[in-house]
Structure formats: structure tokens, C-alpha cells
Coordinates of C-alpha atoms and ligand atoms in Angstrom, one line a residue:
M428 CA 2.7 12.7 -25.7
R429 CA 1.7 14.0 -22.3
F430 CA 0.2 11.8 -19.5
I431 CA 0.5 10.8 -15.8
H432 CA 0.5 7.1 -15.2
D433 CA 0.3 5.4 -11.8
S434 CA 1.5 1.8 -11.5
L435 CA -0.1 -0.2 -8.6
P436 CA 2.2 -1.9 -6.1
Q437 CA 1.4 -5.6 -6.2
R438 CA 3.3 -8.9 -6.5
V439 CA 2.2 -11.4 -9.2
R440 CA 3.1 -15.0 -9.0
F441 CA 2.2 -17.0 -12.1
A442 CA 2.8 -20.7 -11.8
S443 CA 0.4 -23.4 -13.1
G444 CA 0.0 -26.3 -10.7
E445 CA 1.9 -24.5 -7.9
A446 CA -0.7 -22.3 -6.2
R447 CA -0.3 -24.2 -2.9
E448 CA 3.4 -23.6 -2.6
Q449 CA 3.3 -20.0 -3.9
L450 CA 0.5 -19.1 -1.5
A451 CA 2.3 -20.6 1.4
Q452 CA 5.4 -18.6 0.6
E453 CA 3.4 -15.4 0.3
I454 CA 1.7 -16.0 3.7
D455 CA 5.1 -16.8 5.2
E456 CA 6.6 -13.6 3.8
L457 CA 3.7 -11.5 5.2
G458 CA 4.3 -13.1 8.6
A459 CA 0.6 -13.8 8.9
S460 CA -0.7 -16.3 11.4
R461 CA -4.5 -16.0 11.3
A462 CA -5.8 -16.4 7.7
M463 CA -9.5 -15.9 6.8
V464 CA -10.0 -18.0 3.7
I465 CA -12.8 -16.7 1.6
A466 CA -14.3 -19.0 -1.1
A467 CA -17.9 -19.4 -2.4
P468 CA -19.3 -23.0 -2.1
A469 CA -18.5 -23.8 -5.8
E470 CA -14.9 -22.7 -5.1
R471 CA -14.5 -24.5 -1.8
P472 CA -12.9 -27.7 -3.4
L473 CA -10.3 -25.5 -5.0
A474 CA -9.6 -23.6 -1.8
E475 CA -9.2 -26.9 0.1
R476 CA -6.7 -28.1 -2.4
I477 CA -4.4 -25.1 -2.0
T478 CA -4.8 -23.9 1.5
A479 CA -4.1 -27.1 3.4
G480 CA -1.2 -26.4 5.8
L481 CA -1.8 -22.6 6.0
P482 CA -2.4 -21.1 9.5
I483 CA -6.2 -20.8 9.0
A484 CA -8.3 -19.0 11.6
V485 CA -11.6 -19.2 9.8
E486 CA -13.1 -20.4 6.5
H487 CA -15.9 -18.2 5.1
D488 CA -18.2 -19.1 2.2
D489 CA -21.0 -16.6 2.6
V490 CA -20.3 -14.9 -0.8
A491 CA -22.9 -13.3 -3.1
P492 CA -22.6 -11.6 -6.5
H493 CA -22.1 -7.8 -6.5
V494 CA -21.2 -7.8 -2.8
P495 CA -24.5 -6.8 -1.0
V496 CA -23.8 -4.6 2.0
E497 CA -25.3 -7.2 4.5
V498 CA -23.0 -9.9 3.1
A499 CA -20.1 -7.5 3.5
E500 CA -21.1 -6.7 7.1
R501 CA -21.3 -10.3 8.1
A502 CA -17.8 -11.0 6.6
R503 CA -16.4 -7.9 8.4
A504 CA -17.8 -9.2 11.7
V505 CA -16.2 -12.6 11.2
A506 CA -12.9 -11.0 10.4
A507 CA -13.0 -8.9 13.5
S508 CA -14.2 -11.6 15.9
E509 CA -11.5 -14.0 14.6
N510 CA -8.8 -11.3 14.7
V511 CA -7.6 -12.3 11.3
D512 CA -4.3 -10.9 9.8
V513 CA -4.6 -11.9 6.2
L514 CA -7.5 -12.4 3.8
V515 CA -6.9 -15.3 1.3
T516 CA -9.4 -15.4 -1.6
V517 CA -9.9 -18.4 -3.8
G518 CA -12.5 -17.6 -6.4
G519 CA -14.0 -15.2 -8.9
G520 CA -14.7 -11.5 -8.8
S521 CA -17.5 -12.0 -6.2
T522 CA -15.1 -13.6 -3.7
T523 CA -12.3 -11.1 -4.3
G524 CA -14.9 -8.4 -4.0
L525 CA -16.0 -9.6 -0.6
A526 CA -12.4 -9.6 0.7
K527 CA -12.1 -6.0 -0.7
A528 CA -15.1 -5.0 1.4
V529 CA -13.4 -6.4 4.5
A530 CA -10.1 -4.8 3.7
L531 CA -11.7 -1.4 3.0
T532 CA -12.8 -1.1 6.7
S533 CA -10.1 -3.2 8.4
G534 CA -6.9 -2.6 6.4
V535 CA -6.2 -6.4 6.6
P536 CA -4.1 -7.4 3.5
I537 CA -5.4 -9.6 0.8
V538 CA -3.7 -12.4 -1.1
A539 CA -5.8 -13.3 -4.0
V540 CA -6.0 -16.6 -6.0
P541 CA -8.3 -15.9 -8.9
T542 CA -10.3 -18.8 -10.5
T543 CA -12.1 -16.8 -13.2
Y544 CA -10.9 -14.1 -15.7
A545 CA -12.8 -11.2 -13.9
G546 CA -9.6 -9.4 -13.0
S547 CA -10.7 -7.8 -9.8
E548 CA -7.5 -9.0 -8.1
A549 CA -5.4 -6.5 -10.1
T550 CA -7.4 -3.4 -9.3
N551 CA -7.8 -1.0 -6.3
V552 CA -11.6 -0.7 -7.1
W553 CA -14.2 -1.9 -4.6
G554 CA -17.9 -2.4 -5.2
L555 CA -20.9 -2.7 -2.8
T556 CA -24.6 -3.1 -3.6
E557 CA -27.3 -1.6 -1.4
G558 CA -30.8 -2.3 -2.6
S559 CA -30.6 -1.9 -6.4
V560 CA -27.7 0.6 -6.4
K561 CA -24.1 -0.5 -6.8
T562 CA -21.5 1.9 -5.5
T563 CA -17.9 1.7 -6.4
G564 CA -14.8 3.4 -5.1
V565 CA -11.0 3.4 -5.3
D566 CA -8.9 2.7 -2.2
P567 CA -5.3 1.5 -1.9
R568 CA -6.3 -0.8 1.0
V569 CA -8.4 -3.1 -1.3
L570 CA -5.6 -3.8 -3.8
P571 CA -4.5 -7.3 -3.0
R572 CA -0.9 -7.4 -1.7
A573 CA -0.2 -10.3 -3.9
V574 CA -1.9 -12.4 -6.6
V575 CA -1.2 -16.1 -7.2
Y576 CA -2.2 -17.2 -10.7
D577 CA -2.5 -20.9 -11.3
A578 CA -4.3 -21.8 -14.6
E579 CA -5.1 -25.3 -13.3
L580 CA -7.6 -23.7 -11.0
T581 CA -9.6 -22.4 -14.0
L582 CA -9.9 -25.9 -15.5
S583 CA -13.2 -26.5 -13.6
L584 CA -14.8 -23.2 -14.9
P585 CA -17.7 -24.3 -17.1
I586 CA -17.1 -23.4 -20.7
E587 CA -20.1 -20.9 -20.9
L588 CA -18.6 -19.0 -17.9
T589 CA -15.1 -19.3 -19.4
V590 CA -16.3 -17.6 -22.6
A591 CA -18.3 -14.9 -20.7
S592 CA -15.5 -14.2 -18.2
G593 CA -12.9 -14.0 -21.0
L594 CA -15.1 -11.5 -22.8
N595 CA -15.4 -9.5 -19.6
A596 CA -11.6 -9.4 -19.6
L597 CA -11.7 -8.3 -23.3
A598 CA -14.1 -5.5 -22.2
H599 CA -11.4 -4.2 -19.8
C600 CA -9.0 -3.9 -22.7
I601 CA -11.4 -2.2 -25.1
D602 CA -13.0 0.2 -22.6
S603 CA -9.5 1.2 -21.3
L604 CA -8.7 2.8 -24.7
W605 CA -11.3 5.6 -24.2
A606 CA -11.7 5.6 -20.5
P607 CA -10.9 8.9 -18.5
R608 CA -7.2 8.1 -17.9
A609 CA -6.4 6.2 -21.1
D610 CA -2.7 6.5 -21.9
P611 CA -0.1 4.8 -24.1
I612 CA 1.1 2.4 -21.3
N613 CA -2.3 1.0 -20.6
A614 CA -3.0 1.0 -24.4
A615 CA 0.0 -1.3 -24.8
M616 CA -1.4 -3.6 -22.1
A617 CA -4.8 -3.6 -23.8
S618 CA -3.2 -4.7 -27.1
E619 CA -1.4 -7.5 -25.3
G620 CA -4.6 -8.5 -23.5
I621 CA -6.7 -8.6 -26.7
Q622 CA -4.1 -10.7 -28.5
S623 CA -3.9 -13.2 -25.7
L624 CA -7.6 -13.5 -25.2
A625 CA -8.4 -13.7 -28.9
S626 CA -5.9 -16.5 -29.4
G627 CA -6.6 -18.3 -26.1
L628 CA -10.4 -18.4 -25.8
P629 CA -11.1 -20.3 -29.1
R630 CA -8.6 -22.9 -28.0
L631 CA -10.7 -23.4 -24.8
V632 CA -13.9 -23.8 -26.7
N633 CA -12.3 -26.6 -28.7
D634 CA -10.7 -28.1 -25.6
P635 CA -11.6 -26.7 -22.1
S636 CA -8.7 -28.7 -20.6
D637 CA -6.1 -27.1 -22.8
L638 CA -3.8 -25.8 -20.0
D639 CA -1.6 -23.7 -22.3
G640 CA -4.8 -22.0 -23.6
R641 CA -5.9 -21.4 -20.0
E642 CA -2.6 -19.8 -19.2
L643 CA -2.9 -17.5 -22.3
V644 CA -6.3 -16.4 -21.2
L645 CA -5.3 -15.9 -17.6
H646 CA -2.3 -13.8 -18.6
G647 CA -4.7 -11.8 -20.9
A648 CA -7.1 -11.3 -18.1
Y649 CA -4.4 -10.0 -15.8
V650 CA -3.0 -7.4 -18.3
S651 CA -6.5 -6.4 -19.2
A652 CA -7.3 -5.7 -15.6
V653 CA -4.1 -3.7 -15.2
A654 CA -5.0 -1.6 -18.2
F655 CA -8.5 -1.1 -16.8
A656 CA -7.3 -0.2 -13.3
S657 CA -5.1 2.4 -14.8
A658 CA -7.5 3.9 -17.3
G659 CA -10.7 3.8 -15.2
S660 CA -14.2 3.0 -16.3
G661 CA -15.4 4.0 -19.7
L662 CA -18.8 4.0 -21.3
H663 CA -19.0 0.2 -21.4
H664 CA -18.3 -0.2 -17.7
K665 CA -20.8 2.5 -16.7
I666 CA -23.6 0.8 -18.7
C667 CA -22.8 -2.7 -17.2
H668 CA -22.4 -1.2 -13.7
V669 CA -25.9 0.3 -13.9
L670 CA -27.5 -2.9 -15.4
G671 CA -25.8 -5.1 -12.8
G672 CA -26.9 -3.1 -9.8
M673 CA -30.5 -2.4 -11.1
F674 CA -31.4 -5.8 -12.3
D675 CA -28.9 -8.1 -10.6
L676 CA -27.7 -9.4 -13.9
P677 CA -24.8 -11.9 -14.1
H678 CA -21.7 -9.8 -14.4
A679 CA -19.6 -11.6 -17.0
Q680 CA -22.5 -12.4 -19.4
T681 CA -23.7 -8.8 -19.2
H682 CA -20.3 -7.6 -20.3
A683 CA -20.1 -10.2 -23.0
V684 CA -23.4 -9.0 -24.5
V685 CA -22.9 -5.3 -24.2
L686 CA -19.3 -5.0 -25.5
P687 CA -19.9 -5.2 -29.3
H688 CA -22.6 -2.6 -29.0
V689 CA -20.3 -0.1 -27.2
L690 CA -17.5 -0.9 -29.7
A691 CA -19.8 -0.2 -32.6
F692 CA -21.1 3.0 -30.9
N693 CA -17.7 4.5 -30.0
G694 CA -15.4 2.9 -32.6
S695 CA -15.8 5.3 -35.5
F696 CA -15.3 8.3 -33.2
A697 CA -12.1 6.8 -31.9
P698 CA -9.9 6.0 -34.9
N699 CA -6.7 5.3 -33.0
A700 CA -8.5 2.9 -30.6
E701 CA -10.3 1.3 -33.5
A702 CA -7.0 0.7 -35.4
R703 CA -5.3 -0.7 -32.3
I704 CA -8.2 -3.1 -31.6
A705 CA -8.3 -4.2 -35.2
A706 CA -4.5 -4.8 -35.3
A707 CA -4.6 -6.8 -32.1
F708 CA -7.4 -9.0 -33.5
G709 CA -5.6 -9.2 -36.9
A710 CA -8.9 -8.2 -38.5
P711 CA -9.8 -5.5 -41.1
T712 CA -11.8 -3.6 -38.5
A713 CA -12.3 -3.7 -34.7
N714 CA -16.0 -4.6 -35.1
E715 CA -15.2 -7.4 -37.5
G716 CA -12.5 -8.8 -35.2
L717 CA -14.9 -8.9 -32.3
R718 CA -17.7 -10.4 -34.5
R719 CA -15.4 -13.2 -35.6
L720 CA -14.3 -14.0 -32.1
R721 CA -17.8 -14.0 -30.7
E722 CA -18.9 -16.3 -33.5
A723 CA -16.1 -18.7 -32.8
L724 CA -16.9 -18.7 -29.1
G725 CA -20.7 -19.0 -29.4
S726 CA -20.8 -15.9 -27.2
P727 CA -23.9 -14.8 -25.1
R728 CA -26.0 -12.5 -27.4
A729 CA -29.1 -11.1 -25.7
L730 CA -29.7 -9.5 -22.3
K731 CA -33.3 -10.7 -22.3
D732 CA -31.9 -14.2 -21.8
Y733 CA -30.3 -13.1 -18.5
G734 CA -33.3 -11.5 -16.9
L735 CA -33.3 -7.9 -18.1
P736 CA -36.9 -6.7 -18.5
E737 CA -37.6 -4.7 -21.7
D738 CA -39.5 -2.1 -19.7
G739 CA -36.4 -1.4 -17.6
L740 CA -34.3 -0.1 -20.6
A741 CA -35.4 3.5 -20.3
A742 CA -34.6 3.7 -16.6
A743 CA -31.2 2.1 -17.1
A744 CA -30.4 4.6 -19.9
A745 CA -31.5 7.5 -17.7
A746 CA -29.4 6.3 -14.8
T747 CA -26.3 5.8 -17.1
V748 CA -26.3 9.3 -18.8
P749 CA -25.0 11.2 -15.7
L750 CA -22.2 8.6 -15.3
V751 CA -20.8 8.8 -18.9
P752 CA -17.2 10.1 -18.8
A753 CA -17.0 13.6 -20.3
G754 CA -14.4 12.5 -22.8
N755 CA -16.3 9.6 -24.3
P756 CA -15.5 9.6 -28.1
A757 CA -19.1 9.4 -29.3
P758 CA -21.7 11.9 -28.1
V759 CA -24.1 10.1 -25.7
T760 CA -27.8 10.9 -25.4
E761 CA -30.5 9.1 -23.5
D762 CA -32.2 8.1 -26.7
G763 CA -28.9 6.8 -28.1
L764 CA -28.4 4.7 -25.0
V765 CA -32.0 3.3 -25.2
E766 CA -31.3 2.3 -28.8
L767 CA -28.0 0.6 -27.8
L768 CA -29.6 -1.1 -24.8
H769 CA -32.5 -2.3 -26.9
A770 CA -30.2 -3.9 -29.4
A771 CA -28.3 -5.6 -26.6
W772 CA -31.5 -6.7 -24.9
A773 CA -32.9 -8.2 -28.2
G774 CA -29.6 -9.8 -29.3
E775 CA -29.5 -7.8 -32.5
E776 CA -26.3 -7.2 -34.5
P777 CA -24.6 -4.0 -33.2
K778 CA -25.4 -0.9 -35.3
Ligands
NAD924 P1 -18.3 -14.8 -9.8 O1 -17.2 -14.5 -8.9 O2 -19.7 -14.5 -9.3 O3 -18.2 -16.3 -10.2 C1 -19.3 -16.9 -11.0 C2 -19.6 -18.3 -10.5 O4 -18.5 -19.2 -10.9 C3 -19.7 -18.4 -9.0 O5 -20.8 -19.3 -8.7 C4 -18.4 -19.0 -8.6 O6 -18.4 -19.7 -7.4 C5 -18.1 -19.9 -9.8 N1 -16.7 -20.2 -10.0 C6 -15.6 -19.4 -9.9 N2 -14.5 -20.0 -10.3 C7 -14.8 -21.2 -10.6 C8 -14.0 -22.4 -11.0 N3 -12.7 -22.3 -11.3 N4 -14.7 -23.5 -11.2 C9 -16.0 -23.6 -11.0 N5 -16.8 -22.6 -10.6 C10 -16.2 -21.4 -10.4 O7 -18.2 -14.0 -11.2 P2 -17.0 -13.2 -11.8 O8 -17.4 -12.9 -13.2 O9 -15.7 -13.8 -11.6 O10 -16.9 -11.9 -11.0 C11 -18.0 -10.9 -11.0 C12 -17.9 -9.9 -9.9 O11 -16.6 -9.3 -9.9 C13 -18.9 -8.8 -10.1 O12 -19.5 -8.5 -8.8 C14 -18.0 -7.6 -10.5 O13 -18.5 -6.4 -10.2 C15 -16.7 -7.9 -9.8 N6 -15.6 -7.3 -10.5 C16 -14.9 -6.3 -9.9 C17 -13.8 -5.7 -10.4 C18 -13.1 -4.7 -9.7 O14 -12.1 -4.2 -10.2 N7 -13.5 -4.3 -8.5 C19 -13.3 -6.2 -11.7 C20 -14.0 -7.2 -12.4 C21 -15.1 -7.8 -11.7

């Protein structure tokens, strides 16, 4: 065994029903007095519930998926003109992503309160989209100083998005097993994440108000994101990153559809990862474990349902090839990627 592993410095507070108190304590400990509360319009009621009483300088709801640069510039201007000293996010990955764009240029610390299972709050990765090109980077300034997890805040997440977002978290686990910095520590996190998500998500489909199930999935989403932050982006994330930037596809649903195709593509070339995933699912094979889970969840199946044009597949494959990590288990060719993308576009069973 030989590896180098970085653990990211971040406090996690996990307490269902207590986001307001936990957030207030965190702001107090930071000594902050001018908070910029960032929450998209759909997240505003949640933000109002938990930020009352904080020293708020400004509330900002100009949030957009994939953080377009012009949206980032507007948020940076507001943060500067209001002289804010902490960024409080209440929302999904788009909201957290916007705060990261502000932190990247200002160094203002973030306290994140996630309301989906995207996991951005646990990573030091930022993303910005200019035109149809999404750029990502790593910077310690964008890692939230603290995260407050309150599963009650995810109760309002519609079930379709709950499923897609949960499968996005699952993709963090699976991709981290063959990503460039895969190591035994993040592999252990990935196993824990797969188990939590695979047992929690079906409970939410049966009863979206099952708070214990929501906690299980939120915990799974956090450890998944820690594994992903440590291991880096593998083939799955490179494909979804290109698709999201080029065609403005919804993030979580894109991950949910593409994941089984990448697992089938790489699995037989990565026997250790395959065995770990199968064991975490409690299934005879990794592919079968994911197939059963997706069936139980009524998972999204076809990218054509989310706006991907068939005539864009070749361009997406060509743009992905140069990004594929050198150590990807299966050999990747442009033709192989077109075939994979076509199956994901059409909603076919993974080959
Ligand atoms: P999102 O943040 O766009 O949220 C989807 C929709 O759900 C939005 O309309 C949002 O307002 C709404 N919503 C969120 N929480 C809700 C709740 N509890 N109740 C009701 N509605 C709610 O989507 P996402 O999947 O959370 O995040 C996707 C973005 O996150 C992408 O841009 C992706 O690139 C980024 N991301 C970044 C990282 C990273 O490490 N940098 C990791 C994962 C995702």
C-alpha cells in the first residue's frame, strides 16, 4: 500500500431540526457581523426559516445552474459593495457554487447549509460556465469553513430531484474508486456512501417524509463528496462535466442517467472496485446492484428526455477524450464514448 492522502479542513455539524441554532453558533464563532445569505428563489423559504436573527447585510437570490460567469460577477459586486464578511448558503449545488465563485476572488469564508445531496459543500472544487464551456478548478478558499446538515431542510425536495440528487451522490462514490487519486481511505468512504444511499433512497421513494431515511441519504451524500474531493474526477465526471457545459443539461439527472453506463464500461477492467461496489450494494455484481437500485427508485433513464440532441453526441465525445484521466481502467476511444453516450441518450440498458 502506497499513497498520499489530503484531508480537507472543515467542520461538519449534523443535527436535524437544529440548523438555525447550529448556524448561529458558527457565525458567532467566526465573529462575522455582515452575512451575505445566498439562496435561490425556491430555497428562500428554507433560508428565512434558519437565518432569522443572524447579522444579515444582504440577501441574494440571483442564482443559476452551472454558475454562469455573469451571475458570478453580479454576486461578487454585491459582496464587495456590502462589505460582507461571511457567505451563508442555503440551497443545492448551484447556490453553493455561486458562493464559491465569490470566495474564489474575495477570500470571504463560506458556511454552507445544503438542501440537496449534490455534495459541493464538502469539496474545494469551483466551477464557472462561460458560453458553453464549463471550467473547474481547485482552490482552498472555496472550501466552506463549516457545513450545517439538517435533514429537515431536504423534506421539501421533490421526489424526482431527491432520486436524481441521491444518484449524483452515488456517482461520487463509484467514480472515486478509479479517479486519479483513488486510495484506500476514500474507497472506505465510498463503500459507506454506497451503503447509506442504497438503503436510504428506496425509503424516501416509499415515504418522502421519512426523516431517518433523509438523514441516511444526507450522511451518504457527505461521505460521497469527501471521497470525490479526495480522489478527483474520473471518467464519469468528465463526461457529465462536458455534457452539462455544452448542452446546459440538469446536473443531477445527467449523473443519474450516465452512471450505469460508465460502471458497465469500466467495471470489468477494475475488479477491486467492482467487488467493493457489489459488496456495498449486497448484490452479486456492481452492475446488478445499481440496476436493482435504479429500478426501485424509478431512476431517470434517457438523456434525450433532458434536452440532449442526438446530433450533439459526437461533439461531446470528442470534447471528452482529452479530459479522460490517464489511469482510467478501460481504454477509452472516441468511438467507444459515442457508443456509451448513444446508449445513455436513448435510455438503453448499459452494455
Ligand atoms: P441545484 O442546486 O440547481 O438545485 C436544483 C433545484 O432544486 C433548484 O431549483 C433549487 O432551488 C431547488 N432546491 C434545492 N433544494 C431544495 C429543497 N430542499 N426543496 C425544494 N427545492 C430545492 O442542483 P444540485 O443538483 O443540488 O447542484 C447542481 C450544481 O452543483 C451543478 O452546477 C454542479 O456542477 C454543482 N456541483 C458542484 C460540486 C463541486 O464539488 N464543486 C459537486 C457537486 C455538484
